[in-house]
Amino acid sequence: MSLTIKLQLNNTSCTSTYLNFNPYTKKIHKNPNFIKSNPIYHSNLLTPFVFHQKIAPLKQMSIKSSLIDPDGGSLVDLVVPEAQRGVKVSEAESLPKVKLTKIDLEWVHVICEGWANPLKGFMRENEYLQSLHFNSLRMEDGSVVNMSLPIVLAIDDDAKETIGTSSDVALLGPHQDLVAILRRVEIYKHNKEERIARTWGTTAPGLPYVEEVITPAGNWLIGGDLEVLKPIKYNDGLDHYRLSPQQLRKEFDSRQADAVFAFQLRNPVHNGHALLMNDTRRRLLEMGYKNPILLLHPLGGYTKADDVPLDVRMEQHSKVLEDGVLDPETTIVAIFPSPMHYAGPTEVQWHAKARINAGANFYIVGRDPAGMGHPTEKRDLYDPDHGKKVLSMAPGLEKLNILPFRVAAYDTAEKKMAFFDPSRAKDFLFISGTKMRTFARTGENPPDGFMCPSGWQVLVKYYESLQAEEEVTGKTAVLSS
C-alpha cells in the first residue's frame, strides 16, 4: 500500500474539533516530572515494546489521553465475570447449539471487547439494515454512531430448525468448546447478493472475504445479545499483544499521552510507513502536544492467502522497534482482532471507528485504504483517494481527527524513503506490497533504505520456509499420484 502524507490540521477542521472534547488545551500539557527509565523489552506482557516512566502525582488535575468517548458512551464488556461462569456454562450446555467458524469467533472477540461499541451482540435485522444502507446506527437519544460493516452471524436451515422457538442459543467454537450464549435471538433472511453489493460495490467473483465467509454461509442471519463465557484466547504466542480497548485506554492514561494517533496496516512496516508515523508525531508536537503516542495497530483477524501471516508481521514489527526505526518509548504495538474485508471506503470507516473506542483521537489514512486490485480486471477496485475523502465526511466520525498524508516512495537519488516530489518524479520508485513480497520470495533485496535489514531478514526467512514447504508438498503430491 502506498501512503499519503498531507496533514490537514488547520485551525478550523482539526483543532476546533479537538477542543470540543479535549481539556488538555487548558495549558496542562507541561509535565516536568517525567523520569526516563531504561528500556526493557517485554517487561510487561500487557504492553509489549512500551517503556514506562515514573511519574510523580500532578498537583493539577490528572492528564488523560483517552478523553475521546467511546461510541454510545461506556465501553461494553460482554465477558461473564469469573464467579458466574460455572452457572452460565451449565446453562449453555442445555441450550440449542450453533457452531462458529474461526472468523465468526474473531467477530465474537471484536464485539465482546467493545471494538464495535455500542453493539452488544450480533446484529438483529434493524441494526443490520441501518449498517447496510446507512453505514451507521441511530441511538435512542437520536445521536448517530458509525457502523459501516454488518457484523452478523449466519446459520443454515438445519441450525434454524434446531433452534426452533428457543429465545437463547449457545455458541460453540471451531473446536466444539462453549464460547458464548446469544440471548433473545432474532432470525431473519440472509440476502447475500444485497449484502455483497452494498458492502463492496460489486458482485464480481473473487472477492476474498466473500468467497471465504459469505458464499458458503447459510441463508439465515441470527442476531442477539452476547454473553461470552471467558476471554477469547488464541494460544498462538501473540495473545499478550491483543490489548482490548479498555486496556489500551488505561495504558494511554498511565503514560499521560495528550494525543494518540493510530496507524493500521496489514503489511510489514517499511521505512516509508515509518516516515509517515514519525512525521505525524513531529507535526503533533509542532501543534503544541507534549506527549503524542503512536498506536501501531496491525490487523490480526482473517486476511487473504497471499498476505504475510500475523506472526511473521509481528516479528518484523518488533525488529523495526529494536532497530530504532520507530521509537519504542513513544510507540505501543498491539493487535486489532478484526477480520479484513478489503472493502475500501466502506471498510476504512470501520477501522477508524474501532480506534475511537480504543481511545485514539487521530487516525492516519493513506492511499487506497482497505483496498485491493479488482478481482477480474487489471485496475484498483476503488478510487485510491476515496477512502480519505469518505472518512472526512462519514457520519459518526466527526469527533475523530483524520490525518491524510501525501505519497511516500523510494527516492533513488537520496537512497531512502521520502515524500514524493512531482518536480522530479523520475527519481522516485514505487514499491507496492505485492512487489515487496515478490522481492522477499525471489531472494532479491530491495533498495538500501527501503526497510531495516533485520526486519527484511524476517520476511526473507518466512518466504524461504514457505518455498521449502511448497517444494516438499509438491514432491509429496507427485509421489502420491
Tab-separated table of C-alpha atoms in Angstrom, residues 85-469:
chain	number	residue	atom	x	y	z
A	85	ARG	CA	-19.023	-18.762	34.691
A	86	GLY	CA	-19.916	-22.096	36.195
A	87	VAL	CA	-23.637	-21.291	36.211
A	88	LYS	CA	-23.527	-19.833	32.697
A	89	VAL	CA	-21.641	-22.815	31.295
A	90	SER	CA	-24.198	-25.202	32.804
A	91	GLU	CA	-26.984	-23.184	31.197
A	92	ALA	CA	-25.183	-23.089	27.836
A	93	GLU	CA	-24.864	-26.868	27.837
A	94	SER	CA	-28.660	-27.167	27.953
A	95	LEU	CA	-29.332	-24.770	25.060
A	96	PRO	CA	-29.566	-25.385	21.293
A	97	LYS	CA	-26.082	-25.078	19.778
A	98	VAL	CA	-24.744	-23.023	16.856
A	99	LYS	CA	-21.206	-23.729	15.682
A	100	LEU	CA	-18.913	-20.807	14.935
A	101	THR	CA	-16.273	-20.687	12.232
A	102	LYS	CA	-12.830	-19.302	13.002
A	103	ILE	CA	-13.863	-15.946	11.538
A	104	ASP	CA	-17.147	-15.938	13.487
A	105	LEU	CA	-15.043	-16.359	16.633
A	106	GLU	CA	-12.956	-13.329	15.639
A	107	TRP	CA	-16.168	-11.310	15.435
A	108	VAL	CA	-17.205	-12.549	18.898
A	109	HIS	CA	-13.837	-11.250	20.107
A	110	VAL	CA	-14.373	-7.883	18.400
A	111	ILE	CA	-17.865	-7.440	19.834
A	112	CYS	CA	-17.225	-8.591	23.400
A	113	GLU	CA	-14.303	-6.199	23.996
A	114	GLY	CA	-16.109	-3.107	22.730
A	115	TRP	CA	-14.365	-2.532	19.393
A	116	ALA	CA	-17.839	-2.287	17.825
A	117	ASN	CA	-19.276	-0.246	20.702
A	118	PRO	CA	-22.180	0.233	21.360
A	119	LEU	CA	-23.031	-3.091	19.680
A	120	LYS	CA	-23.753	-5.751	22.316
A	121	GLY	CA	-24.035	-8.768	20.072
A	122	PHE	CA	-24.510	-9.931	16.519
A	123	MET	CA	-26.824	-7.553	14.674
A	124	ARG	CA	-30.559	-8.023	14.668
A	125	GLU	CA	-32.371	-7.064	11.487
A	126	ASN	CA	-32.962	-3.390	12.277
A	127	GLU	CA	-29.269	-2.888	13.103
A	128	TYR	CA	-28.230	-4.873	10.043
A	129	LEU	CA	-30.364	-2.765	7.706
A	130	GLN	CA	-29.071	0.503	9.168
A	131	SER	CA	-25.492	-0.669	8.789
A	132	LEU	CA	-26.043	-1.965	5.277
A	133	HIS	CA	-27.930	1.044	3.937
A	134	PHE	CA	-26.700	3.979	6.067
A	135	ASN	CA	-23.262	2.855	7.321
A	136	SER	CA	-24.367	3.975	10.770
A	137	LEU	CA	-26.709	3.282	13.686
A	138	ARG	CA	-29.098	5.777	15.255
A	139	MET	CA	-29.139	5.624	19.045
A	140	GLU	CA	-32.207	6.064	21.259
A	141	ASP	CA	-31.176	9.649	22.051
A	142	GLY	CA	-31.069	10.487	18.338
A	143	SER	CA	-27.279	10.506	18.049
A	144	VAL	CA	-25.557	8.597	15.258
A	145	VAL	CA	-22.588	6.238	15.526
A	146	ASN	CA	-20.660	4.921	12.565
A	147	MET	CA	-21.139	1.227	11.753
A	148	SER	CA	-20.136	0.693	8.142
A	149	LEU	CA	-19.756	-3.098	8.168
A	150	PRO	CA	-22.561	-5.501	9.077
A	151	ILE	CA	-21.387	-7.697	11.958
A	152	VAL	CA	-23.628	-10.710	11.607
A	153	LEU	CA	-23.763	-14.449	12.273
A	154	ALA	CA	-25.055	-16.737	9.526
A	155	ILE	CA	-26.771	-20.087	10.117
A	156	ASP	CA	-28.152	-22.739	7.773
A	157	ASP	CA	-31.577	-24.355	7.597
A	158	ASP	CA	-30.624	-27.208	9.933
A	159	ALA	CA	-29.415	-24.823	12.633
A	160	LYS	CA	-32.571	-22.732	12.273
A	161	GLU	CA	-34.699	-25.834	12.745
A	162	THR	CA	-32.632	-26.919	15.765
A	163	ILE	CA	-33.104	-23.533	17.414
A	164	GLY	CA	-36.854	-23.641	16.867
A	165	THR	CA	-38.616	-21.272	19.253
A	166	SER	CA	-35.778	-21.037	21.776
A	167	SER	CA	-35.010	-17.436	22.715
A	168	ASP	CA	-31.399	-18.234	23.668
A	169	VAL	CA	-28.709	-20.339	21.968
A	170	ALA	CA	-25.210	-21.470	22.869
A	171	LEU	CA	-22.300	-20.743	20.535
A	172	LEU	CA	-19.654	-23.420	20.037
A	173	GLY	CA	-16.118	-22.593	18.935
A	174	PRO	CA	-14.399	-24.290	15.978
A	175	HIS	CA	-13.126	-26.955	18.404
A	176	GLN	CA	-16.578	-27.623	19.907
A	177	ASP	CA	-15.846	-25.643	23.081
A	178	LEU	CA	-18.591	-23.494	24.606
A	179	VAL	CA	-17.830	-19.872	23.768
A	180	ALA	CA	-20.925	-17.780	24.477
A	181	ILE	CA	-24.667	-17.515	24.918
A	182	LEU	CA	-26.662	-15.462	22.433
A	183	ARG	CA	-29.718	-14.015	24.180
A	184	ARG	CA	-33.152	-13.001	22.846
A	185	VAL	CA	-32.302	-14.143	19.363
A	186	GLU	CA	-33.870	-12.923	16.163
A	187	ILE	CA	-33.562	-14.921	12.924
A	188	TYR	CA	-34.004	-13.214	9.561
A	189	LYS	CA	-33.150	-13.784	5.907
A	190	HIS	CA	-29.595	-13.500	4.628
A	191	ASN	CA	-29.797	-11.826	1.231
A	192	LYS	CA	-26.211	-12.466	0.206
A	193	GLU	CA	-26.326	-10.603	-3.094
A	194	GLU	CA	-27.614	-7.425	-1.456
A	195	ARG	CA	-25.048	-7.667	1.345
A	196	ILE	CA	-22.172	-8.170	-1.088
A	197	ALA	CA	-23.267	-5.425	-3.487
A	198	ARG	CA	-23.752	-2.832	-0.763
A	199	THR	CA	-20.572	-3.663	1.146
A	200	TRP	CA	-18.172	-3.975	-1.806
A	201	GLY	CA	-19.983	-2.057	-4.538
A	202	THR	CA	-19.638	-5.069	-6.826
A	203	THR	CA	-20.651	-8.706	-7.023
A	204	ALA	CA	-17.665	-9.646	-9.196
A	205	PRO	CA	-16.291	-13.111	-8.412
A	206	GLY	CA	-13.031	-13.378	-6.500
A	207	LEU	CA	-13.624	-11.100	-3.508
A	208	PRO	CA	-11.615	-12.864	-0.769
A	209	TYR	CA	-13.930	-12.325	2.228
A	210	VAL	CA	-16.991	-13.140	0.129
A	211	GLU	CA	-15.554	-16.435	-1.053
A	212	GLU	CA	-14.228	-17.350	2.386
A	213	VAL	CA	-17.185	-16.267	4.519
A	214	ILE	CA	-20.367	-15.243	2.725
A	215	THR	CA	-20.730	-17.635	-0.214
A	216	PRO	CA	-20.511	-20.805	1.930
A	217	ALA	CA	-22.626	-19.298	4.733
A	218	GLY	CA	-26.231	-20.190	5.493
A	219	ASN	CA	-29.291	-18.365	4.189
A	220	TRP	CA	-30.286	-17.005	7.589
A	221	LEU	CA	-28.787	-14.476	9.986
A	222	ILE	CA	-29.202	-14.717	13.746
A	223	GLY	CA	-28.831	-11.688	15.993
A	224	GLY	CA	-28.913	-11.278	19.749
A	225	ASP	CA	-27.046	-10.094	22.832
A	226	LEU	CA	-23.754	-11.839	23.631
A	227	GLU	CA	-22.608	-13.239	26.950
A	228	VAL	CA	-19.087	-14.538	26.372
A	229	LEU	CA	-18.148	-17.290	28.802
A	230	LYS	CA	-14.433	-16.469	29.074
A	231	PRO	CA	-11.914	-14.123	27.404
A	232	ILE	CA	-11.098	-15.085	23.824
A	233	LYS	CA	-7.577	-16.508	23.552
A	234	TYR	CA	-5.788	-17.953	20.518
A	235	ASN	CA	-2.805	-19.538	22.293
A	236	ASP	CA	-0.540	-18.652	19.383
A	237	GLY	CA	2.119	-16.831	21.353
A	238	LEU	CA	0.625	-13.452	20.449
A	239	ASP	CA	-2.198	-13.088	22.976
A	240	HIS	CA	-0.174	-10.582	25.020
A	241	TYR	CA	-0.375	-8.221	22.024
A	242	ARG	CA	-4.168	-8.413	21.885
A	243	LEU	CA	-4.955	-5.461	24.111
A	244	SER	CA	-8.624	-4.614	24.493
A	245	PRO	CA	-9.900	-1.040	24.085
A	246	GLN	CA	-10.124	-0.792	27.871
A	247	GLN	CA	-6.537	-1.979	28.320
A	248	LEU	CA	-5.285	0.443	25.676
A	249	ARG	CA	-7.116	3.363	27.286
A	250	LYS	CA	-5.551	2.539	30.645
A	251	GLU	CA	-2.127	2.372	29.029
A	252	PHE	CA	-2.560	5.738	27.279
A	253	ASP	CA	-3.647	7.292	30.569
A	254	SER	CA	-0.842	5.718	32.609
A	255	ARG	CA	1.649	7.184	30.151
A	256	GLN	CA	-0.066	10.575	30.225
A	257	ALA	CA	-0.279	10.839	26.462
A	258	ASP	CA	-2.000	14.021	25.376
A	259	ALA	CA	-2.686	12.703	21.858
A	260	VAL	CA	-2.980	9.176	20.450
A	261	PHE	CA	-2.570	8.633	16.720
A	262	ALA	CA	-3.432	5.225	15.286
A	263	PHE	CA	-1.856	3.600	12.256
A	264	GLN	CA	-3.288	0.387	10.868
A	265	LEU	CA	-1.624	-1.848	8.351
A	266	ARG	CA	-1.729	-5.454	7.238
A	267	ASN	CA	1.752	-5.467	5.676
A	268	PRO	CA	5.259	-5.385	7.162
A	269	VAL	CA	6.469	-1.918	8.177
A	270	HIS	CA	8.885	-0.396	5.675
A	271	ASN	CA	10.735	2.884	6.082
A	272	GLY	CA	8.034	4.755	4.161
A	273	HIS	CA	5.476	3.757	6.791
A	274	ALA	CA	7.929	4.809	9.493
A	275	LEU	CA	8.432	8.156	7.754
A	276	LEU	CA	4.690	8.779	7.877
A	277	MET	CA	4.376	7.844	11.534
A	278	ASN	CA	7.418	9.807	12.671
A	279	ASP	CA	6.344	12.829	10.659
A	280	THR	CA	2.889	12.684	12.254
A	281	ARG	CA	4.403	12.838	15.701
A	282	ARG	CA	6.634	15.742	14.678
A	283	ARG	CA	3.636	17.675	13.395
A	284	LEU	CA	1.611	16.992	16.523
A	285	LEU	CA	4.494	18.302	18.617
A	286	GLU	CA	4.550	21.427	16.450
A	287	MET	CA	0.852	21.858	17.195
A	288	GLY	CA	1.635	22.012	20.906
A	289	TYR	CA	1.079	18.468	22.098
A	290	LYS	CA	3.722	17.347	24.581
A	291	ASN	CA	3.467	13.572	24.536
A	292	PRO	CA	1.728	12.162	21.436
A	293	ILE	CA	1.762	8.360	21.438
A	294	LEU	CA	1.668	6.156	18.342
A	295	LEU	CA	-0.657	3.154	18.366
A	296	LEU	CA	0.880	0.816	15.786
A	297	HIS	CA	-2.124	-1.434	15.296
A	298	PRO	CA	-1.787	-4.225	12.717
A	299	LEU	CA	-4.895	-6.104	11.730
A	300	GLY	CA	-4.915	-9.537	13.317
A	301	GLY	CA	-8.017	-11.300	12.028
A	302	TYR	CA	-8.665	-13.014	8.710
A	303	THR	CA	-6.539	-11.865	5.772
A	304	LYS	CA	-6.320	-13.209	2.241
A	305	ALA	CA	-3.970	-16.070	1.466
A	306	ASP	CA	-1.146	-14.048	-0.109
A	307	ASP	CA	-0.846	-11.560	2.764
A	308	VAL	CA	2.052	-12.020	5.184
A	309	PRO	CA	0.850	-14.050	8.210
A	310	LEU	CA	0.305	-12.268	11.509
A	311	ASP	CA	3.107	-13.962	13.451
A	312	VAL	CA	5.647	-13.000	10.777
A	313	ARG	CA	4.392	-9.423	10.683
A	314	MET	CA	4.594	-9.108	14.472
A	315	GLU	CA	8.185	-10.405	14.490
A	316	GLN	CA	9.035	-7.933	11.731
A	317	HIS	CA	7.411	-5.083	13.661
A	318	SER	CA	9.497	-5.969	16.715
A	319	LYS	CA	12.680	-5.619	14.652
A	320	VAL	CA	11.575	-2.176	13.479
A	321	LEU	CA	11.343	-1.076	17.115
A	322	GLU	CA	14.507	-2.847	18.200
A	323	ASP	CA	16.428	-1.100	15.416
A	324	GLY	CA	15.010	2.279	16.435
A	325	VAL	CA	13.244	2.963	13.130
A	326	LEU	CA	10.268	3.722	15.367
A	327	ASP	CA	10.849	4.962	18.894
A	328	PRO	CA	9.714	2.283	21.374
A	329	GLU	CA	9.375	4.944	24.033
A	330	THR	CA	6.538	6.648	22.159
A	331	THR	CA	5.015	3.603	20.432
A	332	ILE	CA	2.539	0.969	21.577
A	333	VAL	CA	2.244	-2.155	19.431
A	334	ALA	CA	-0.996	-4.108	19.725
A	335	ILE	CA	-3.124	-6.381	17.553
A	336	PHE	CA	-6.526	-5.292	16.213
A	337	PRO	CA	-8.543	-8.558	16.183
A	338	SER	CA	-10.911	-7.723	13.315
A	339	PRO	CA	-11.137	-9.817	10.140
A	340	MET	CA	-10.294	-7.998	6.893
A	341	HIS	CA	-12.938	-7.389	4.218
A	342	TYR	CA	-10.886	-5.479	1.583
A	343	ALA	CA	-13.949	-3.275	1.117
A	344	GLY	CA	-12.195	0.059	0.574
A	345	PRO	CA	-14.000	3.247	1.650
A	346	THR	CA	-16.733	1.242	3.365
A	347	GLU	CA	-14.304	-0.744	5.476
A	348	VAL	CA	-11.919	2.086	6.341
A	349	GLN	CA	-14.777	3.700	8.277
A	350	TRP	CA	-14.926	0.588	10.443
A	351	HIS	CA	-11.178	0.700	11.006
A	352	ALA	CA	-11.365	4.335	12.112
A	353	LYS	CA	-14.477	3.871	14.255
A	354	ALA	CA	-12.945	0.951	16.162
A	355	ARG	CA	-9.933	3.111	17.106
A	356	ILE	CA	-12.280	5.720	18.609
A	357	ASN	CA	-13.434	3.020	21.003
A	358	ALA	CA	-9.804	2.296	21.893
A	359	GLY	CA	-9.253	5.969	22.803
A	360	ALA	CA	-7.341	7.212	19.757
A	361	ASN	CA	-8.232	10.750	18.721
A	362	PHE	CA	-6.172	10.861	15.498
A	363	TYR	CA	-6.268	8.334	12.659
A	364	ILE	CA	-3.740	8.139	9.829
A	365	VAL	CA	-5.157	7.335	6.407
A	366	GLY	CA	-3.249	6.822	3.191
A	367	ARG	CA	-3.820	5.933	-0.430
A	368	ASP	CA	-6.445	3.269	-1.143
A	369	PRO	CA	-7.033	2.211	2.488
A	370	ALA	CA	-8.526	-1.299	2.831
A	371	GLY	CA	-8.444	-1.564	-0.952
A	372	MET	CA	-7.286	-4.252	-3.332
A	373	GLY	CA	-6.960	-4.906	-7.021
A	374	HIS	CA	-10.135	-5.620	-8.929
A	375	PRO	CA	-10.639	-9.403	-8.847
A	376	THR	CA	-11.295	-9.740	-12.587
A	377	GLU	CA	-9.788	-6.608	-14.169
A	378	LYS	CA	-6.329	-5.024	-14.131
A	379	ARG	CA	-7.186	-1.960	-12.056
A	380	ASP	CA	-7.801	-0.890	-8.469
A	381	LEU	CA	-11.195	-1.922	-7.162
A	382	TYR	CA	-11.674	1.528	-5.581
A	383	ASP	CA	-10.545	5.042	-6.397
A	384	PRO	CA	-7.352	5.446	-4.325
A	385	ASP	CA	-8.434	8.856	-2.955
A	386	HIS	CA	-11.970	7.933	-1.954
A	387	GLY	CA	-11.049	6.363	1.387
A	388	LYS	CA	-9.645	9.548	2.902
A	389	LYS	CA	-12.429	11.646	1.368
A	390	VAL	CA	-15.122	9.374	2.801
A	391	LEU	CA	-13.535	9.472	6.254
A	392	SER	CA	-13.677	13.260	6.290
A	393	MET	CA	-17.446	13.143	5.641
A	394	ALA	CA	-18.598	9.907	7.287
A	395	PRO	CA	-21.474	10.169	9.778
A	396	GLY	CA	-20.449	9.343	13.330
A	397	LEU	CA	-16.728	10.028	12.839
A	398	GLU	CA	-16.869	13.778	13.436
A	399	LYS	CA	-15.001	13.617	16.745
A	400	LEU	CA	-12.052	11.747	15.231
A	401	ASN	CA	-9.293	13.796	13.625
A	402	ILE	CA	-8.441	12.269	10.240
A	403	LEU	CA	-4.837	12.681	9.096
A	404	PRO	CA	-4.400	12.237	5.326
A	405	PHE	CA	-0.845	12.147	4.019
A	406	ARG	CA	0.935	12.683	0.762
A	407	VAL	CA	2.619	9.832	-1.025
A	408	ALA	CA	5.861	8.340	0.257
A	409	ALA	CA	8.114	6.460	-2.175
A	410	TYR	CA	11.732	5.406	-2.589
A	411	ASP	CA	13.948	8.340	-3.577
A	412	THR	CA	16.625	6.817	-5.837
A	413	ALA	CA	18.717	9.999	-5.680
A	414	GLU	CA	18.776	10.132	-1.866
A	415	LYS	CA	18.603	6.328	-1.473
A	416	LYS	CA	15.867	6.421	1.147
A	417	MET	CA	12.094	6.572	1.521
A	418	ALA	CA	10.893	10.156	1.115
A	419	PHE	CA	7.814	12.168	0.286
A	420	PHE	CA	7.098	12.178	-3.424
A	421	ASP	CA	8.229	15.312	-5.226
A	422	PRO	CA	6.350	15.728	-8.542
A	423	SER	CA	9.039	18.095	-9.834
A	424	ARG	CA	11.470	15.164	-10.043
A	425	ALA	CA	9.086	12.271	-10.443
A	426	LYS	CA	11.637	10.203	-12.357
A	427	ASP	CA	13.748	9.898	-9.187
A	428	PHE	CA	11.048	8.037	-7.289
A	429	LEU	CA	10.401	4.305	-7.234
A	430	PHE	CA	7.052	2.973	-6.029
A	431	ILE	CA	7.363	-0.391	-4.304
A	432	SER	CA	3.949	-1.886	-3.670
A	433	GLY	CA	3.188	-4.535	-1.068
A	434	THR	CA	2.968	-7.064	-3.909
A	435	LYS	CA	6.380	-6.054	-5.243
A	436	MET	CA	7.877	-6.158	-1.756
A	437	ARG	CA	6.583	-9.703	-1.249
A	438	THR	CA	7.974	-10.675	-4.675
A	439	PHE	CA	11.426	-9.384	-3.675
A	440	ALA	CA	11.358	-11.466	-0.498
A	441	ARG	CA	10.005	-14.552	-2.279
A	442	THR	CA	12.650	-14.478	-5.006
A	443	GLY	CA	15.513	-13.590	-2.676
A	444	GLU	CA	16.088	-10.218	-4.345
A	445	ASN	CA	16.999	-7.425	-1.945
A	446	PRO	CA	15.057	-4.157	-2.073
A	447	PRO	CA	16.980	-0.892	-2.451
A	448	ASP	CA	19.051	0.159	0.558
A	449	GLY	CA	16.948	2.260	2.896
A	450	PHE	CA	13.638	0.632	1.999
A	451	MET	CA	13.357	-1.421	5.202
A	452	CYS	CA	15.556	-2.030	8.226
A	453	PRO	CA	17.864	-5.014	7.459
A	454	SER	CA	16.780	-7.158	10.433
A	455	GLY	CA	13.122	-6.648	9.557
A	456	TRP	CA	13.803	-7.594	5.950
A	457	GLN	CA	15.527	-10.800	7.056
A	458	VAL	CA	12.356	-11.832	8.892
A	459	LEU	CA	10.488	-11.703	5.574
A	460	VAL	CA	13.228	-13.479	3.661
A	461	LYS	CA	13.275	-16.337	6.175
A	462	TYR	CA	9.490	-16.631	6.014
A	463	TYR	CA	9.436	-16.907	2.226
A	464	GLU	CA	12.367	-19.324	2.241
A	465	SER	CA	10.463	-21.605	4.626
A	466	LEU	CA	7.310	-21.204	2.538
A	467	GLN	CA	9.165	-22.164	-0.627
A	468	ALA	CA	10.723	-25.187	1.075
A	469	GLU	CA	7.313	-26.265	2.301
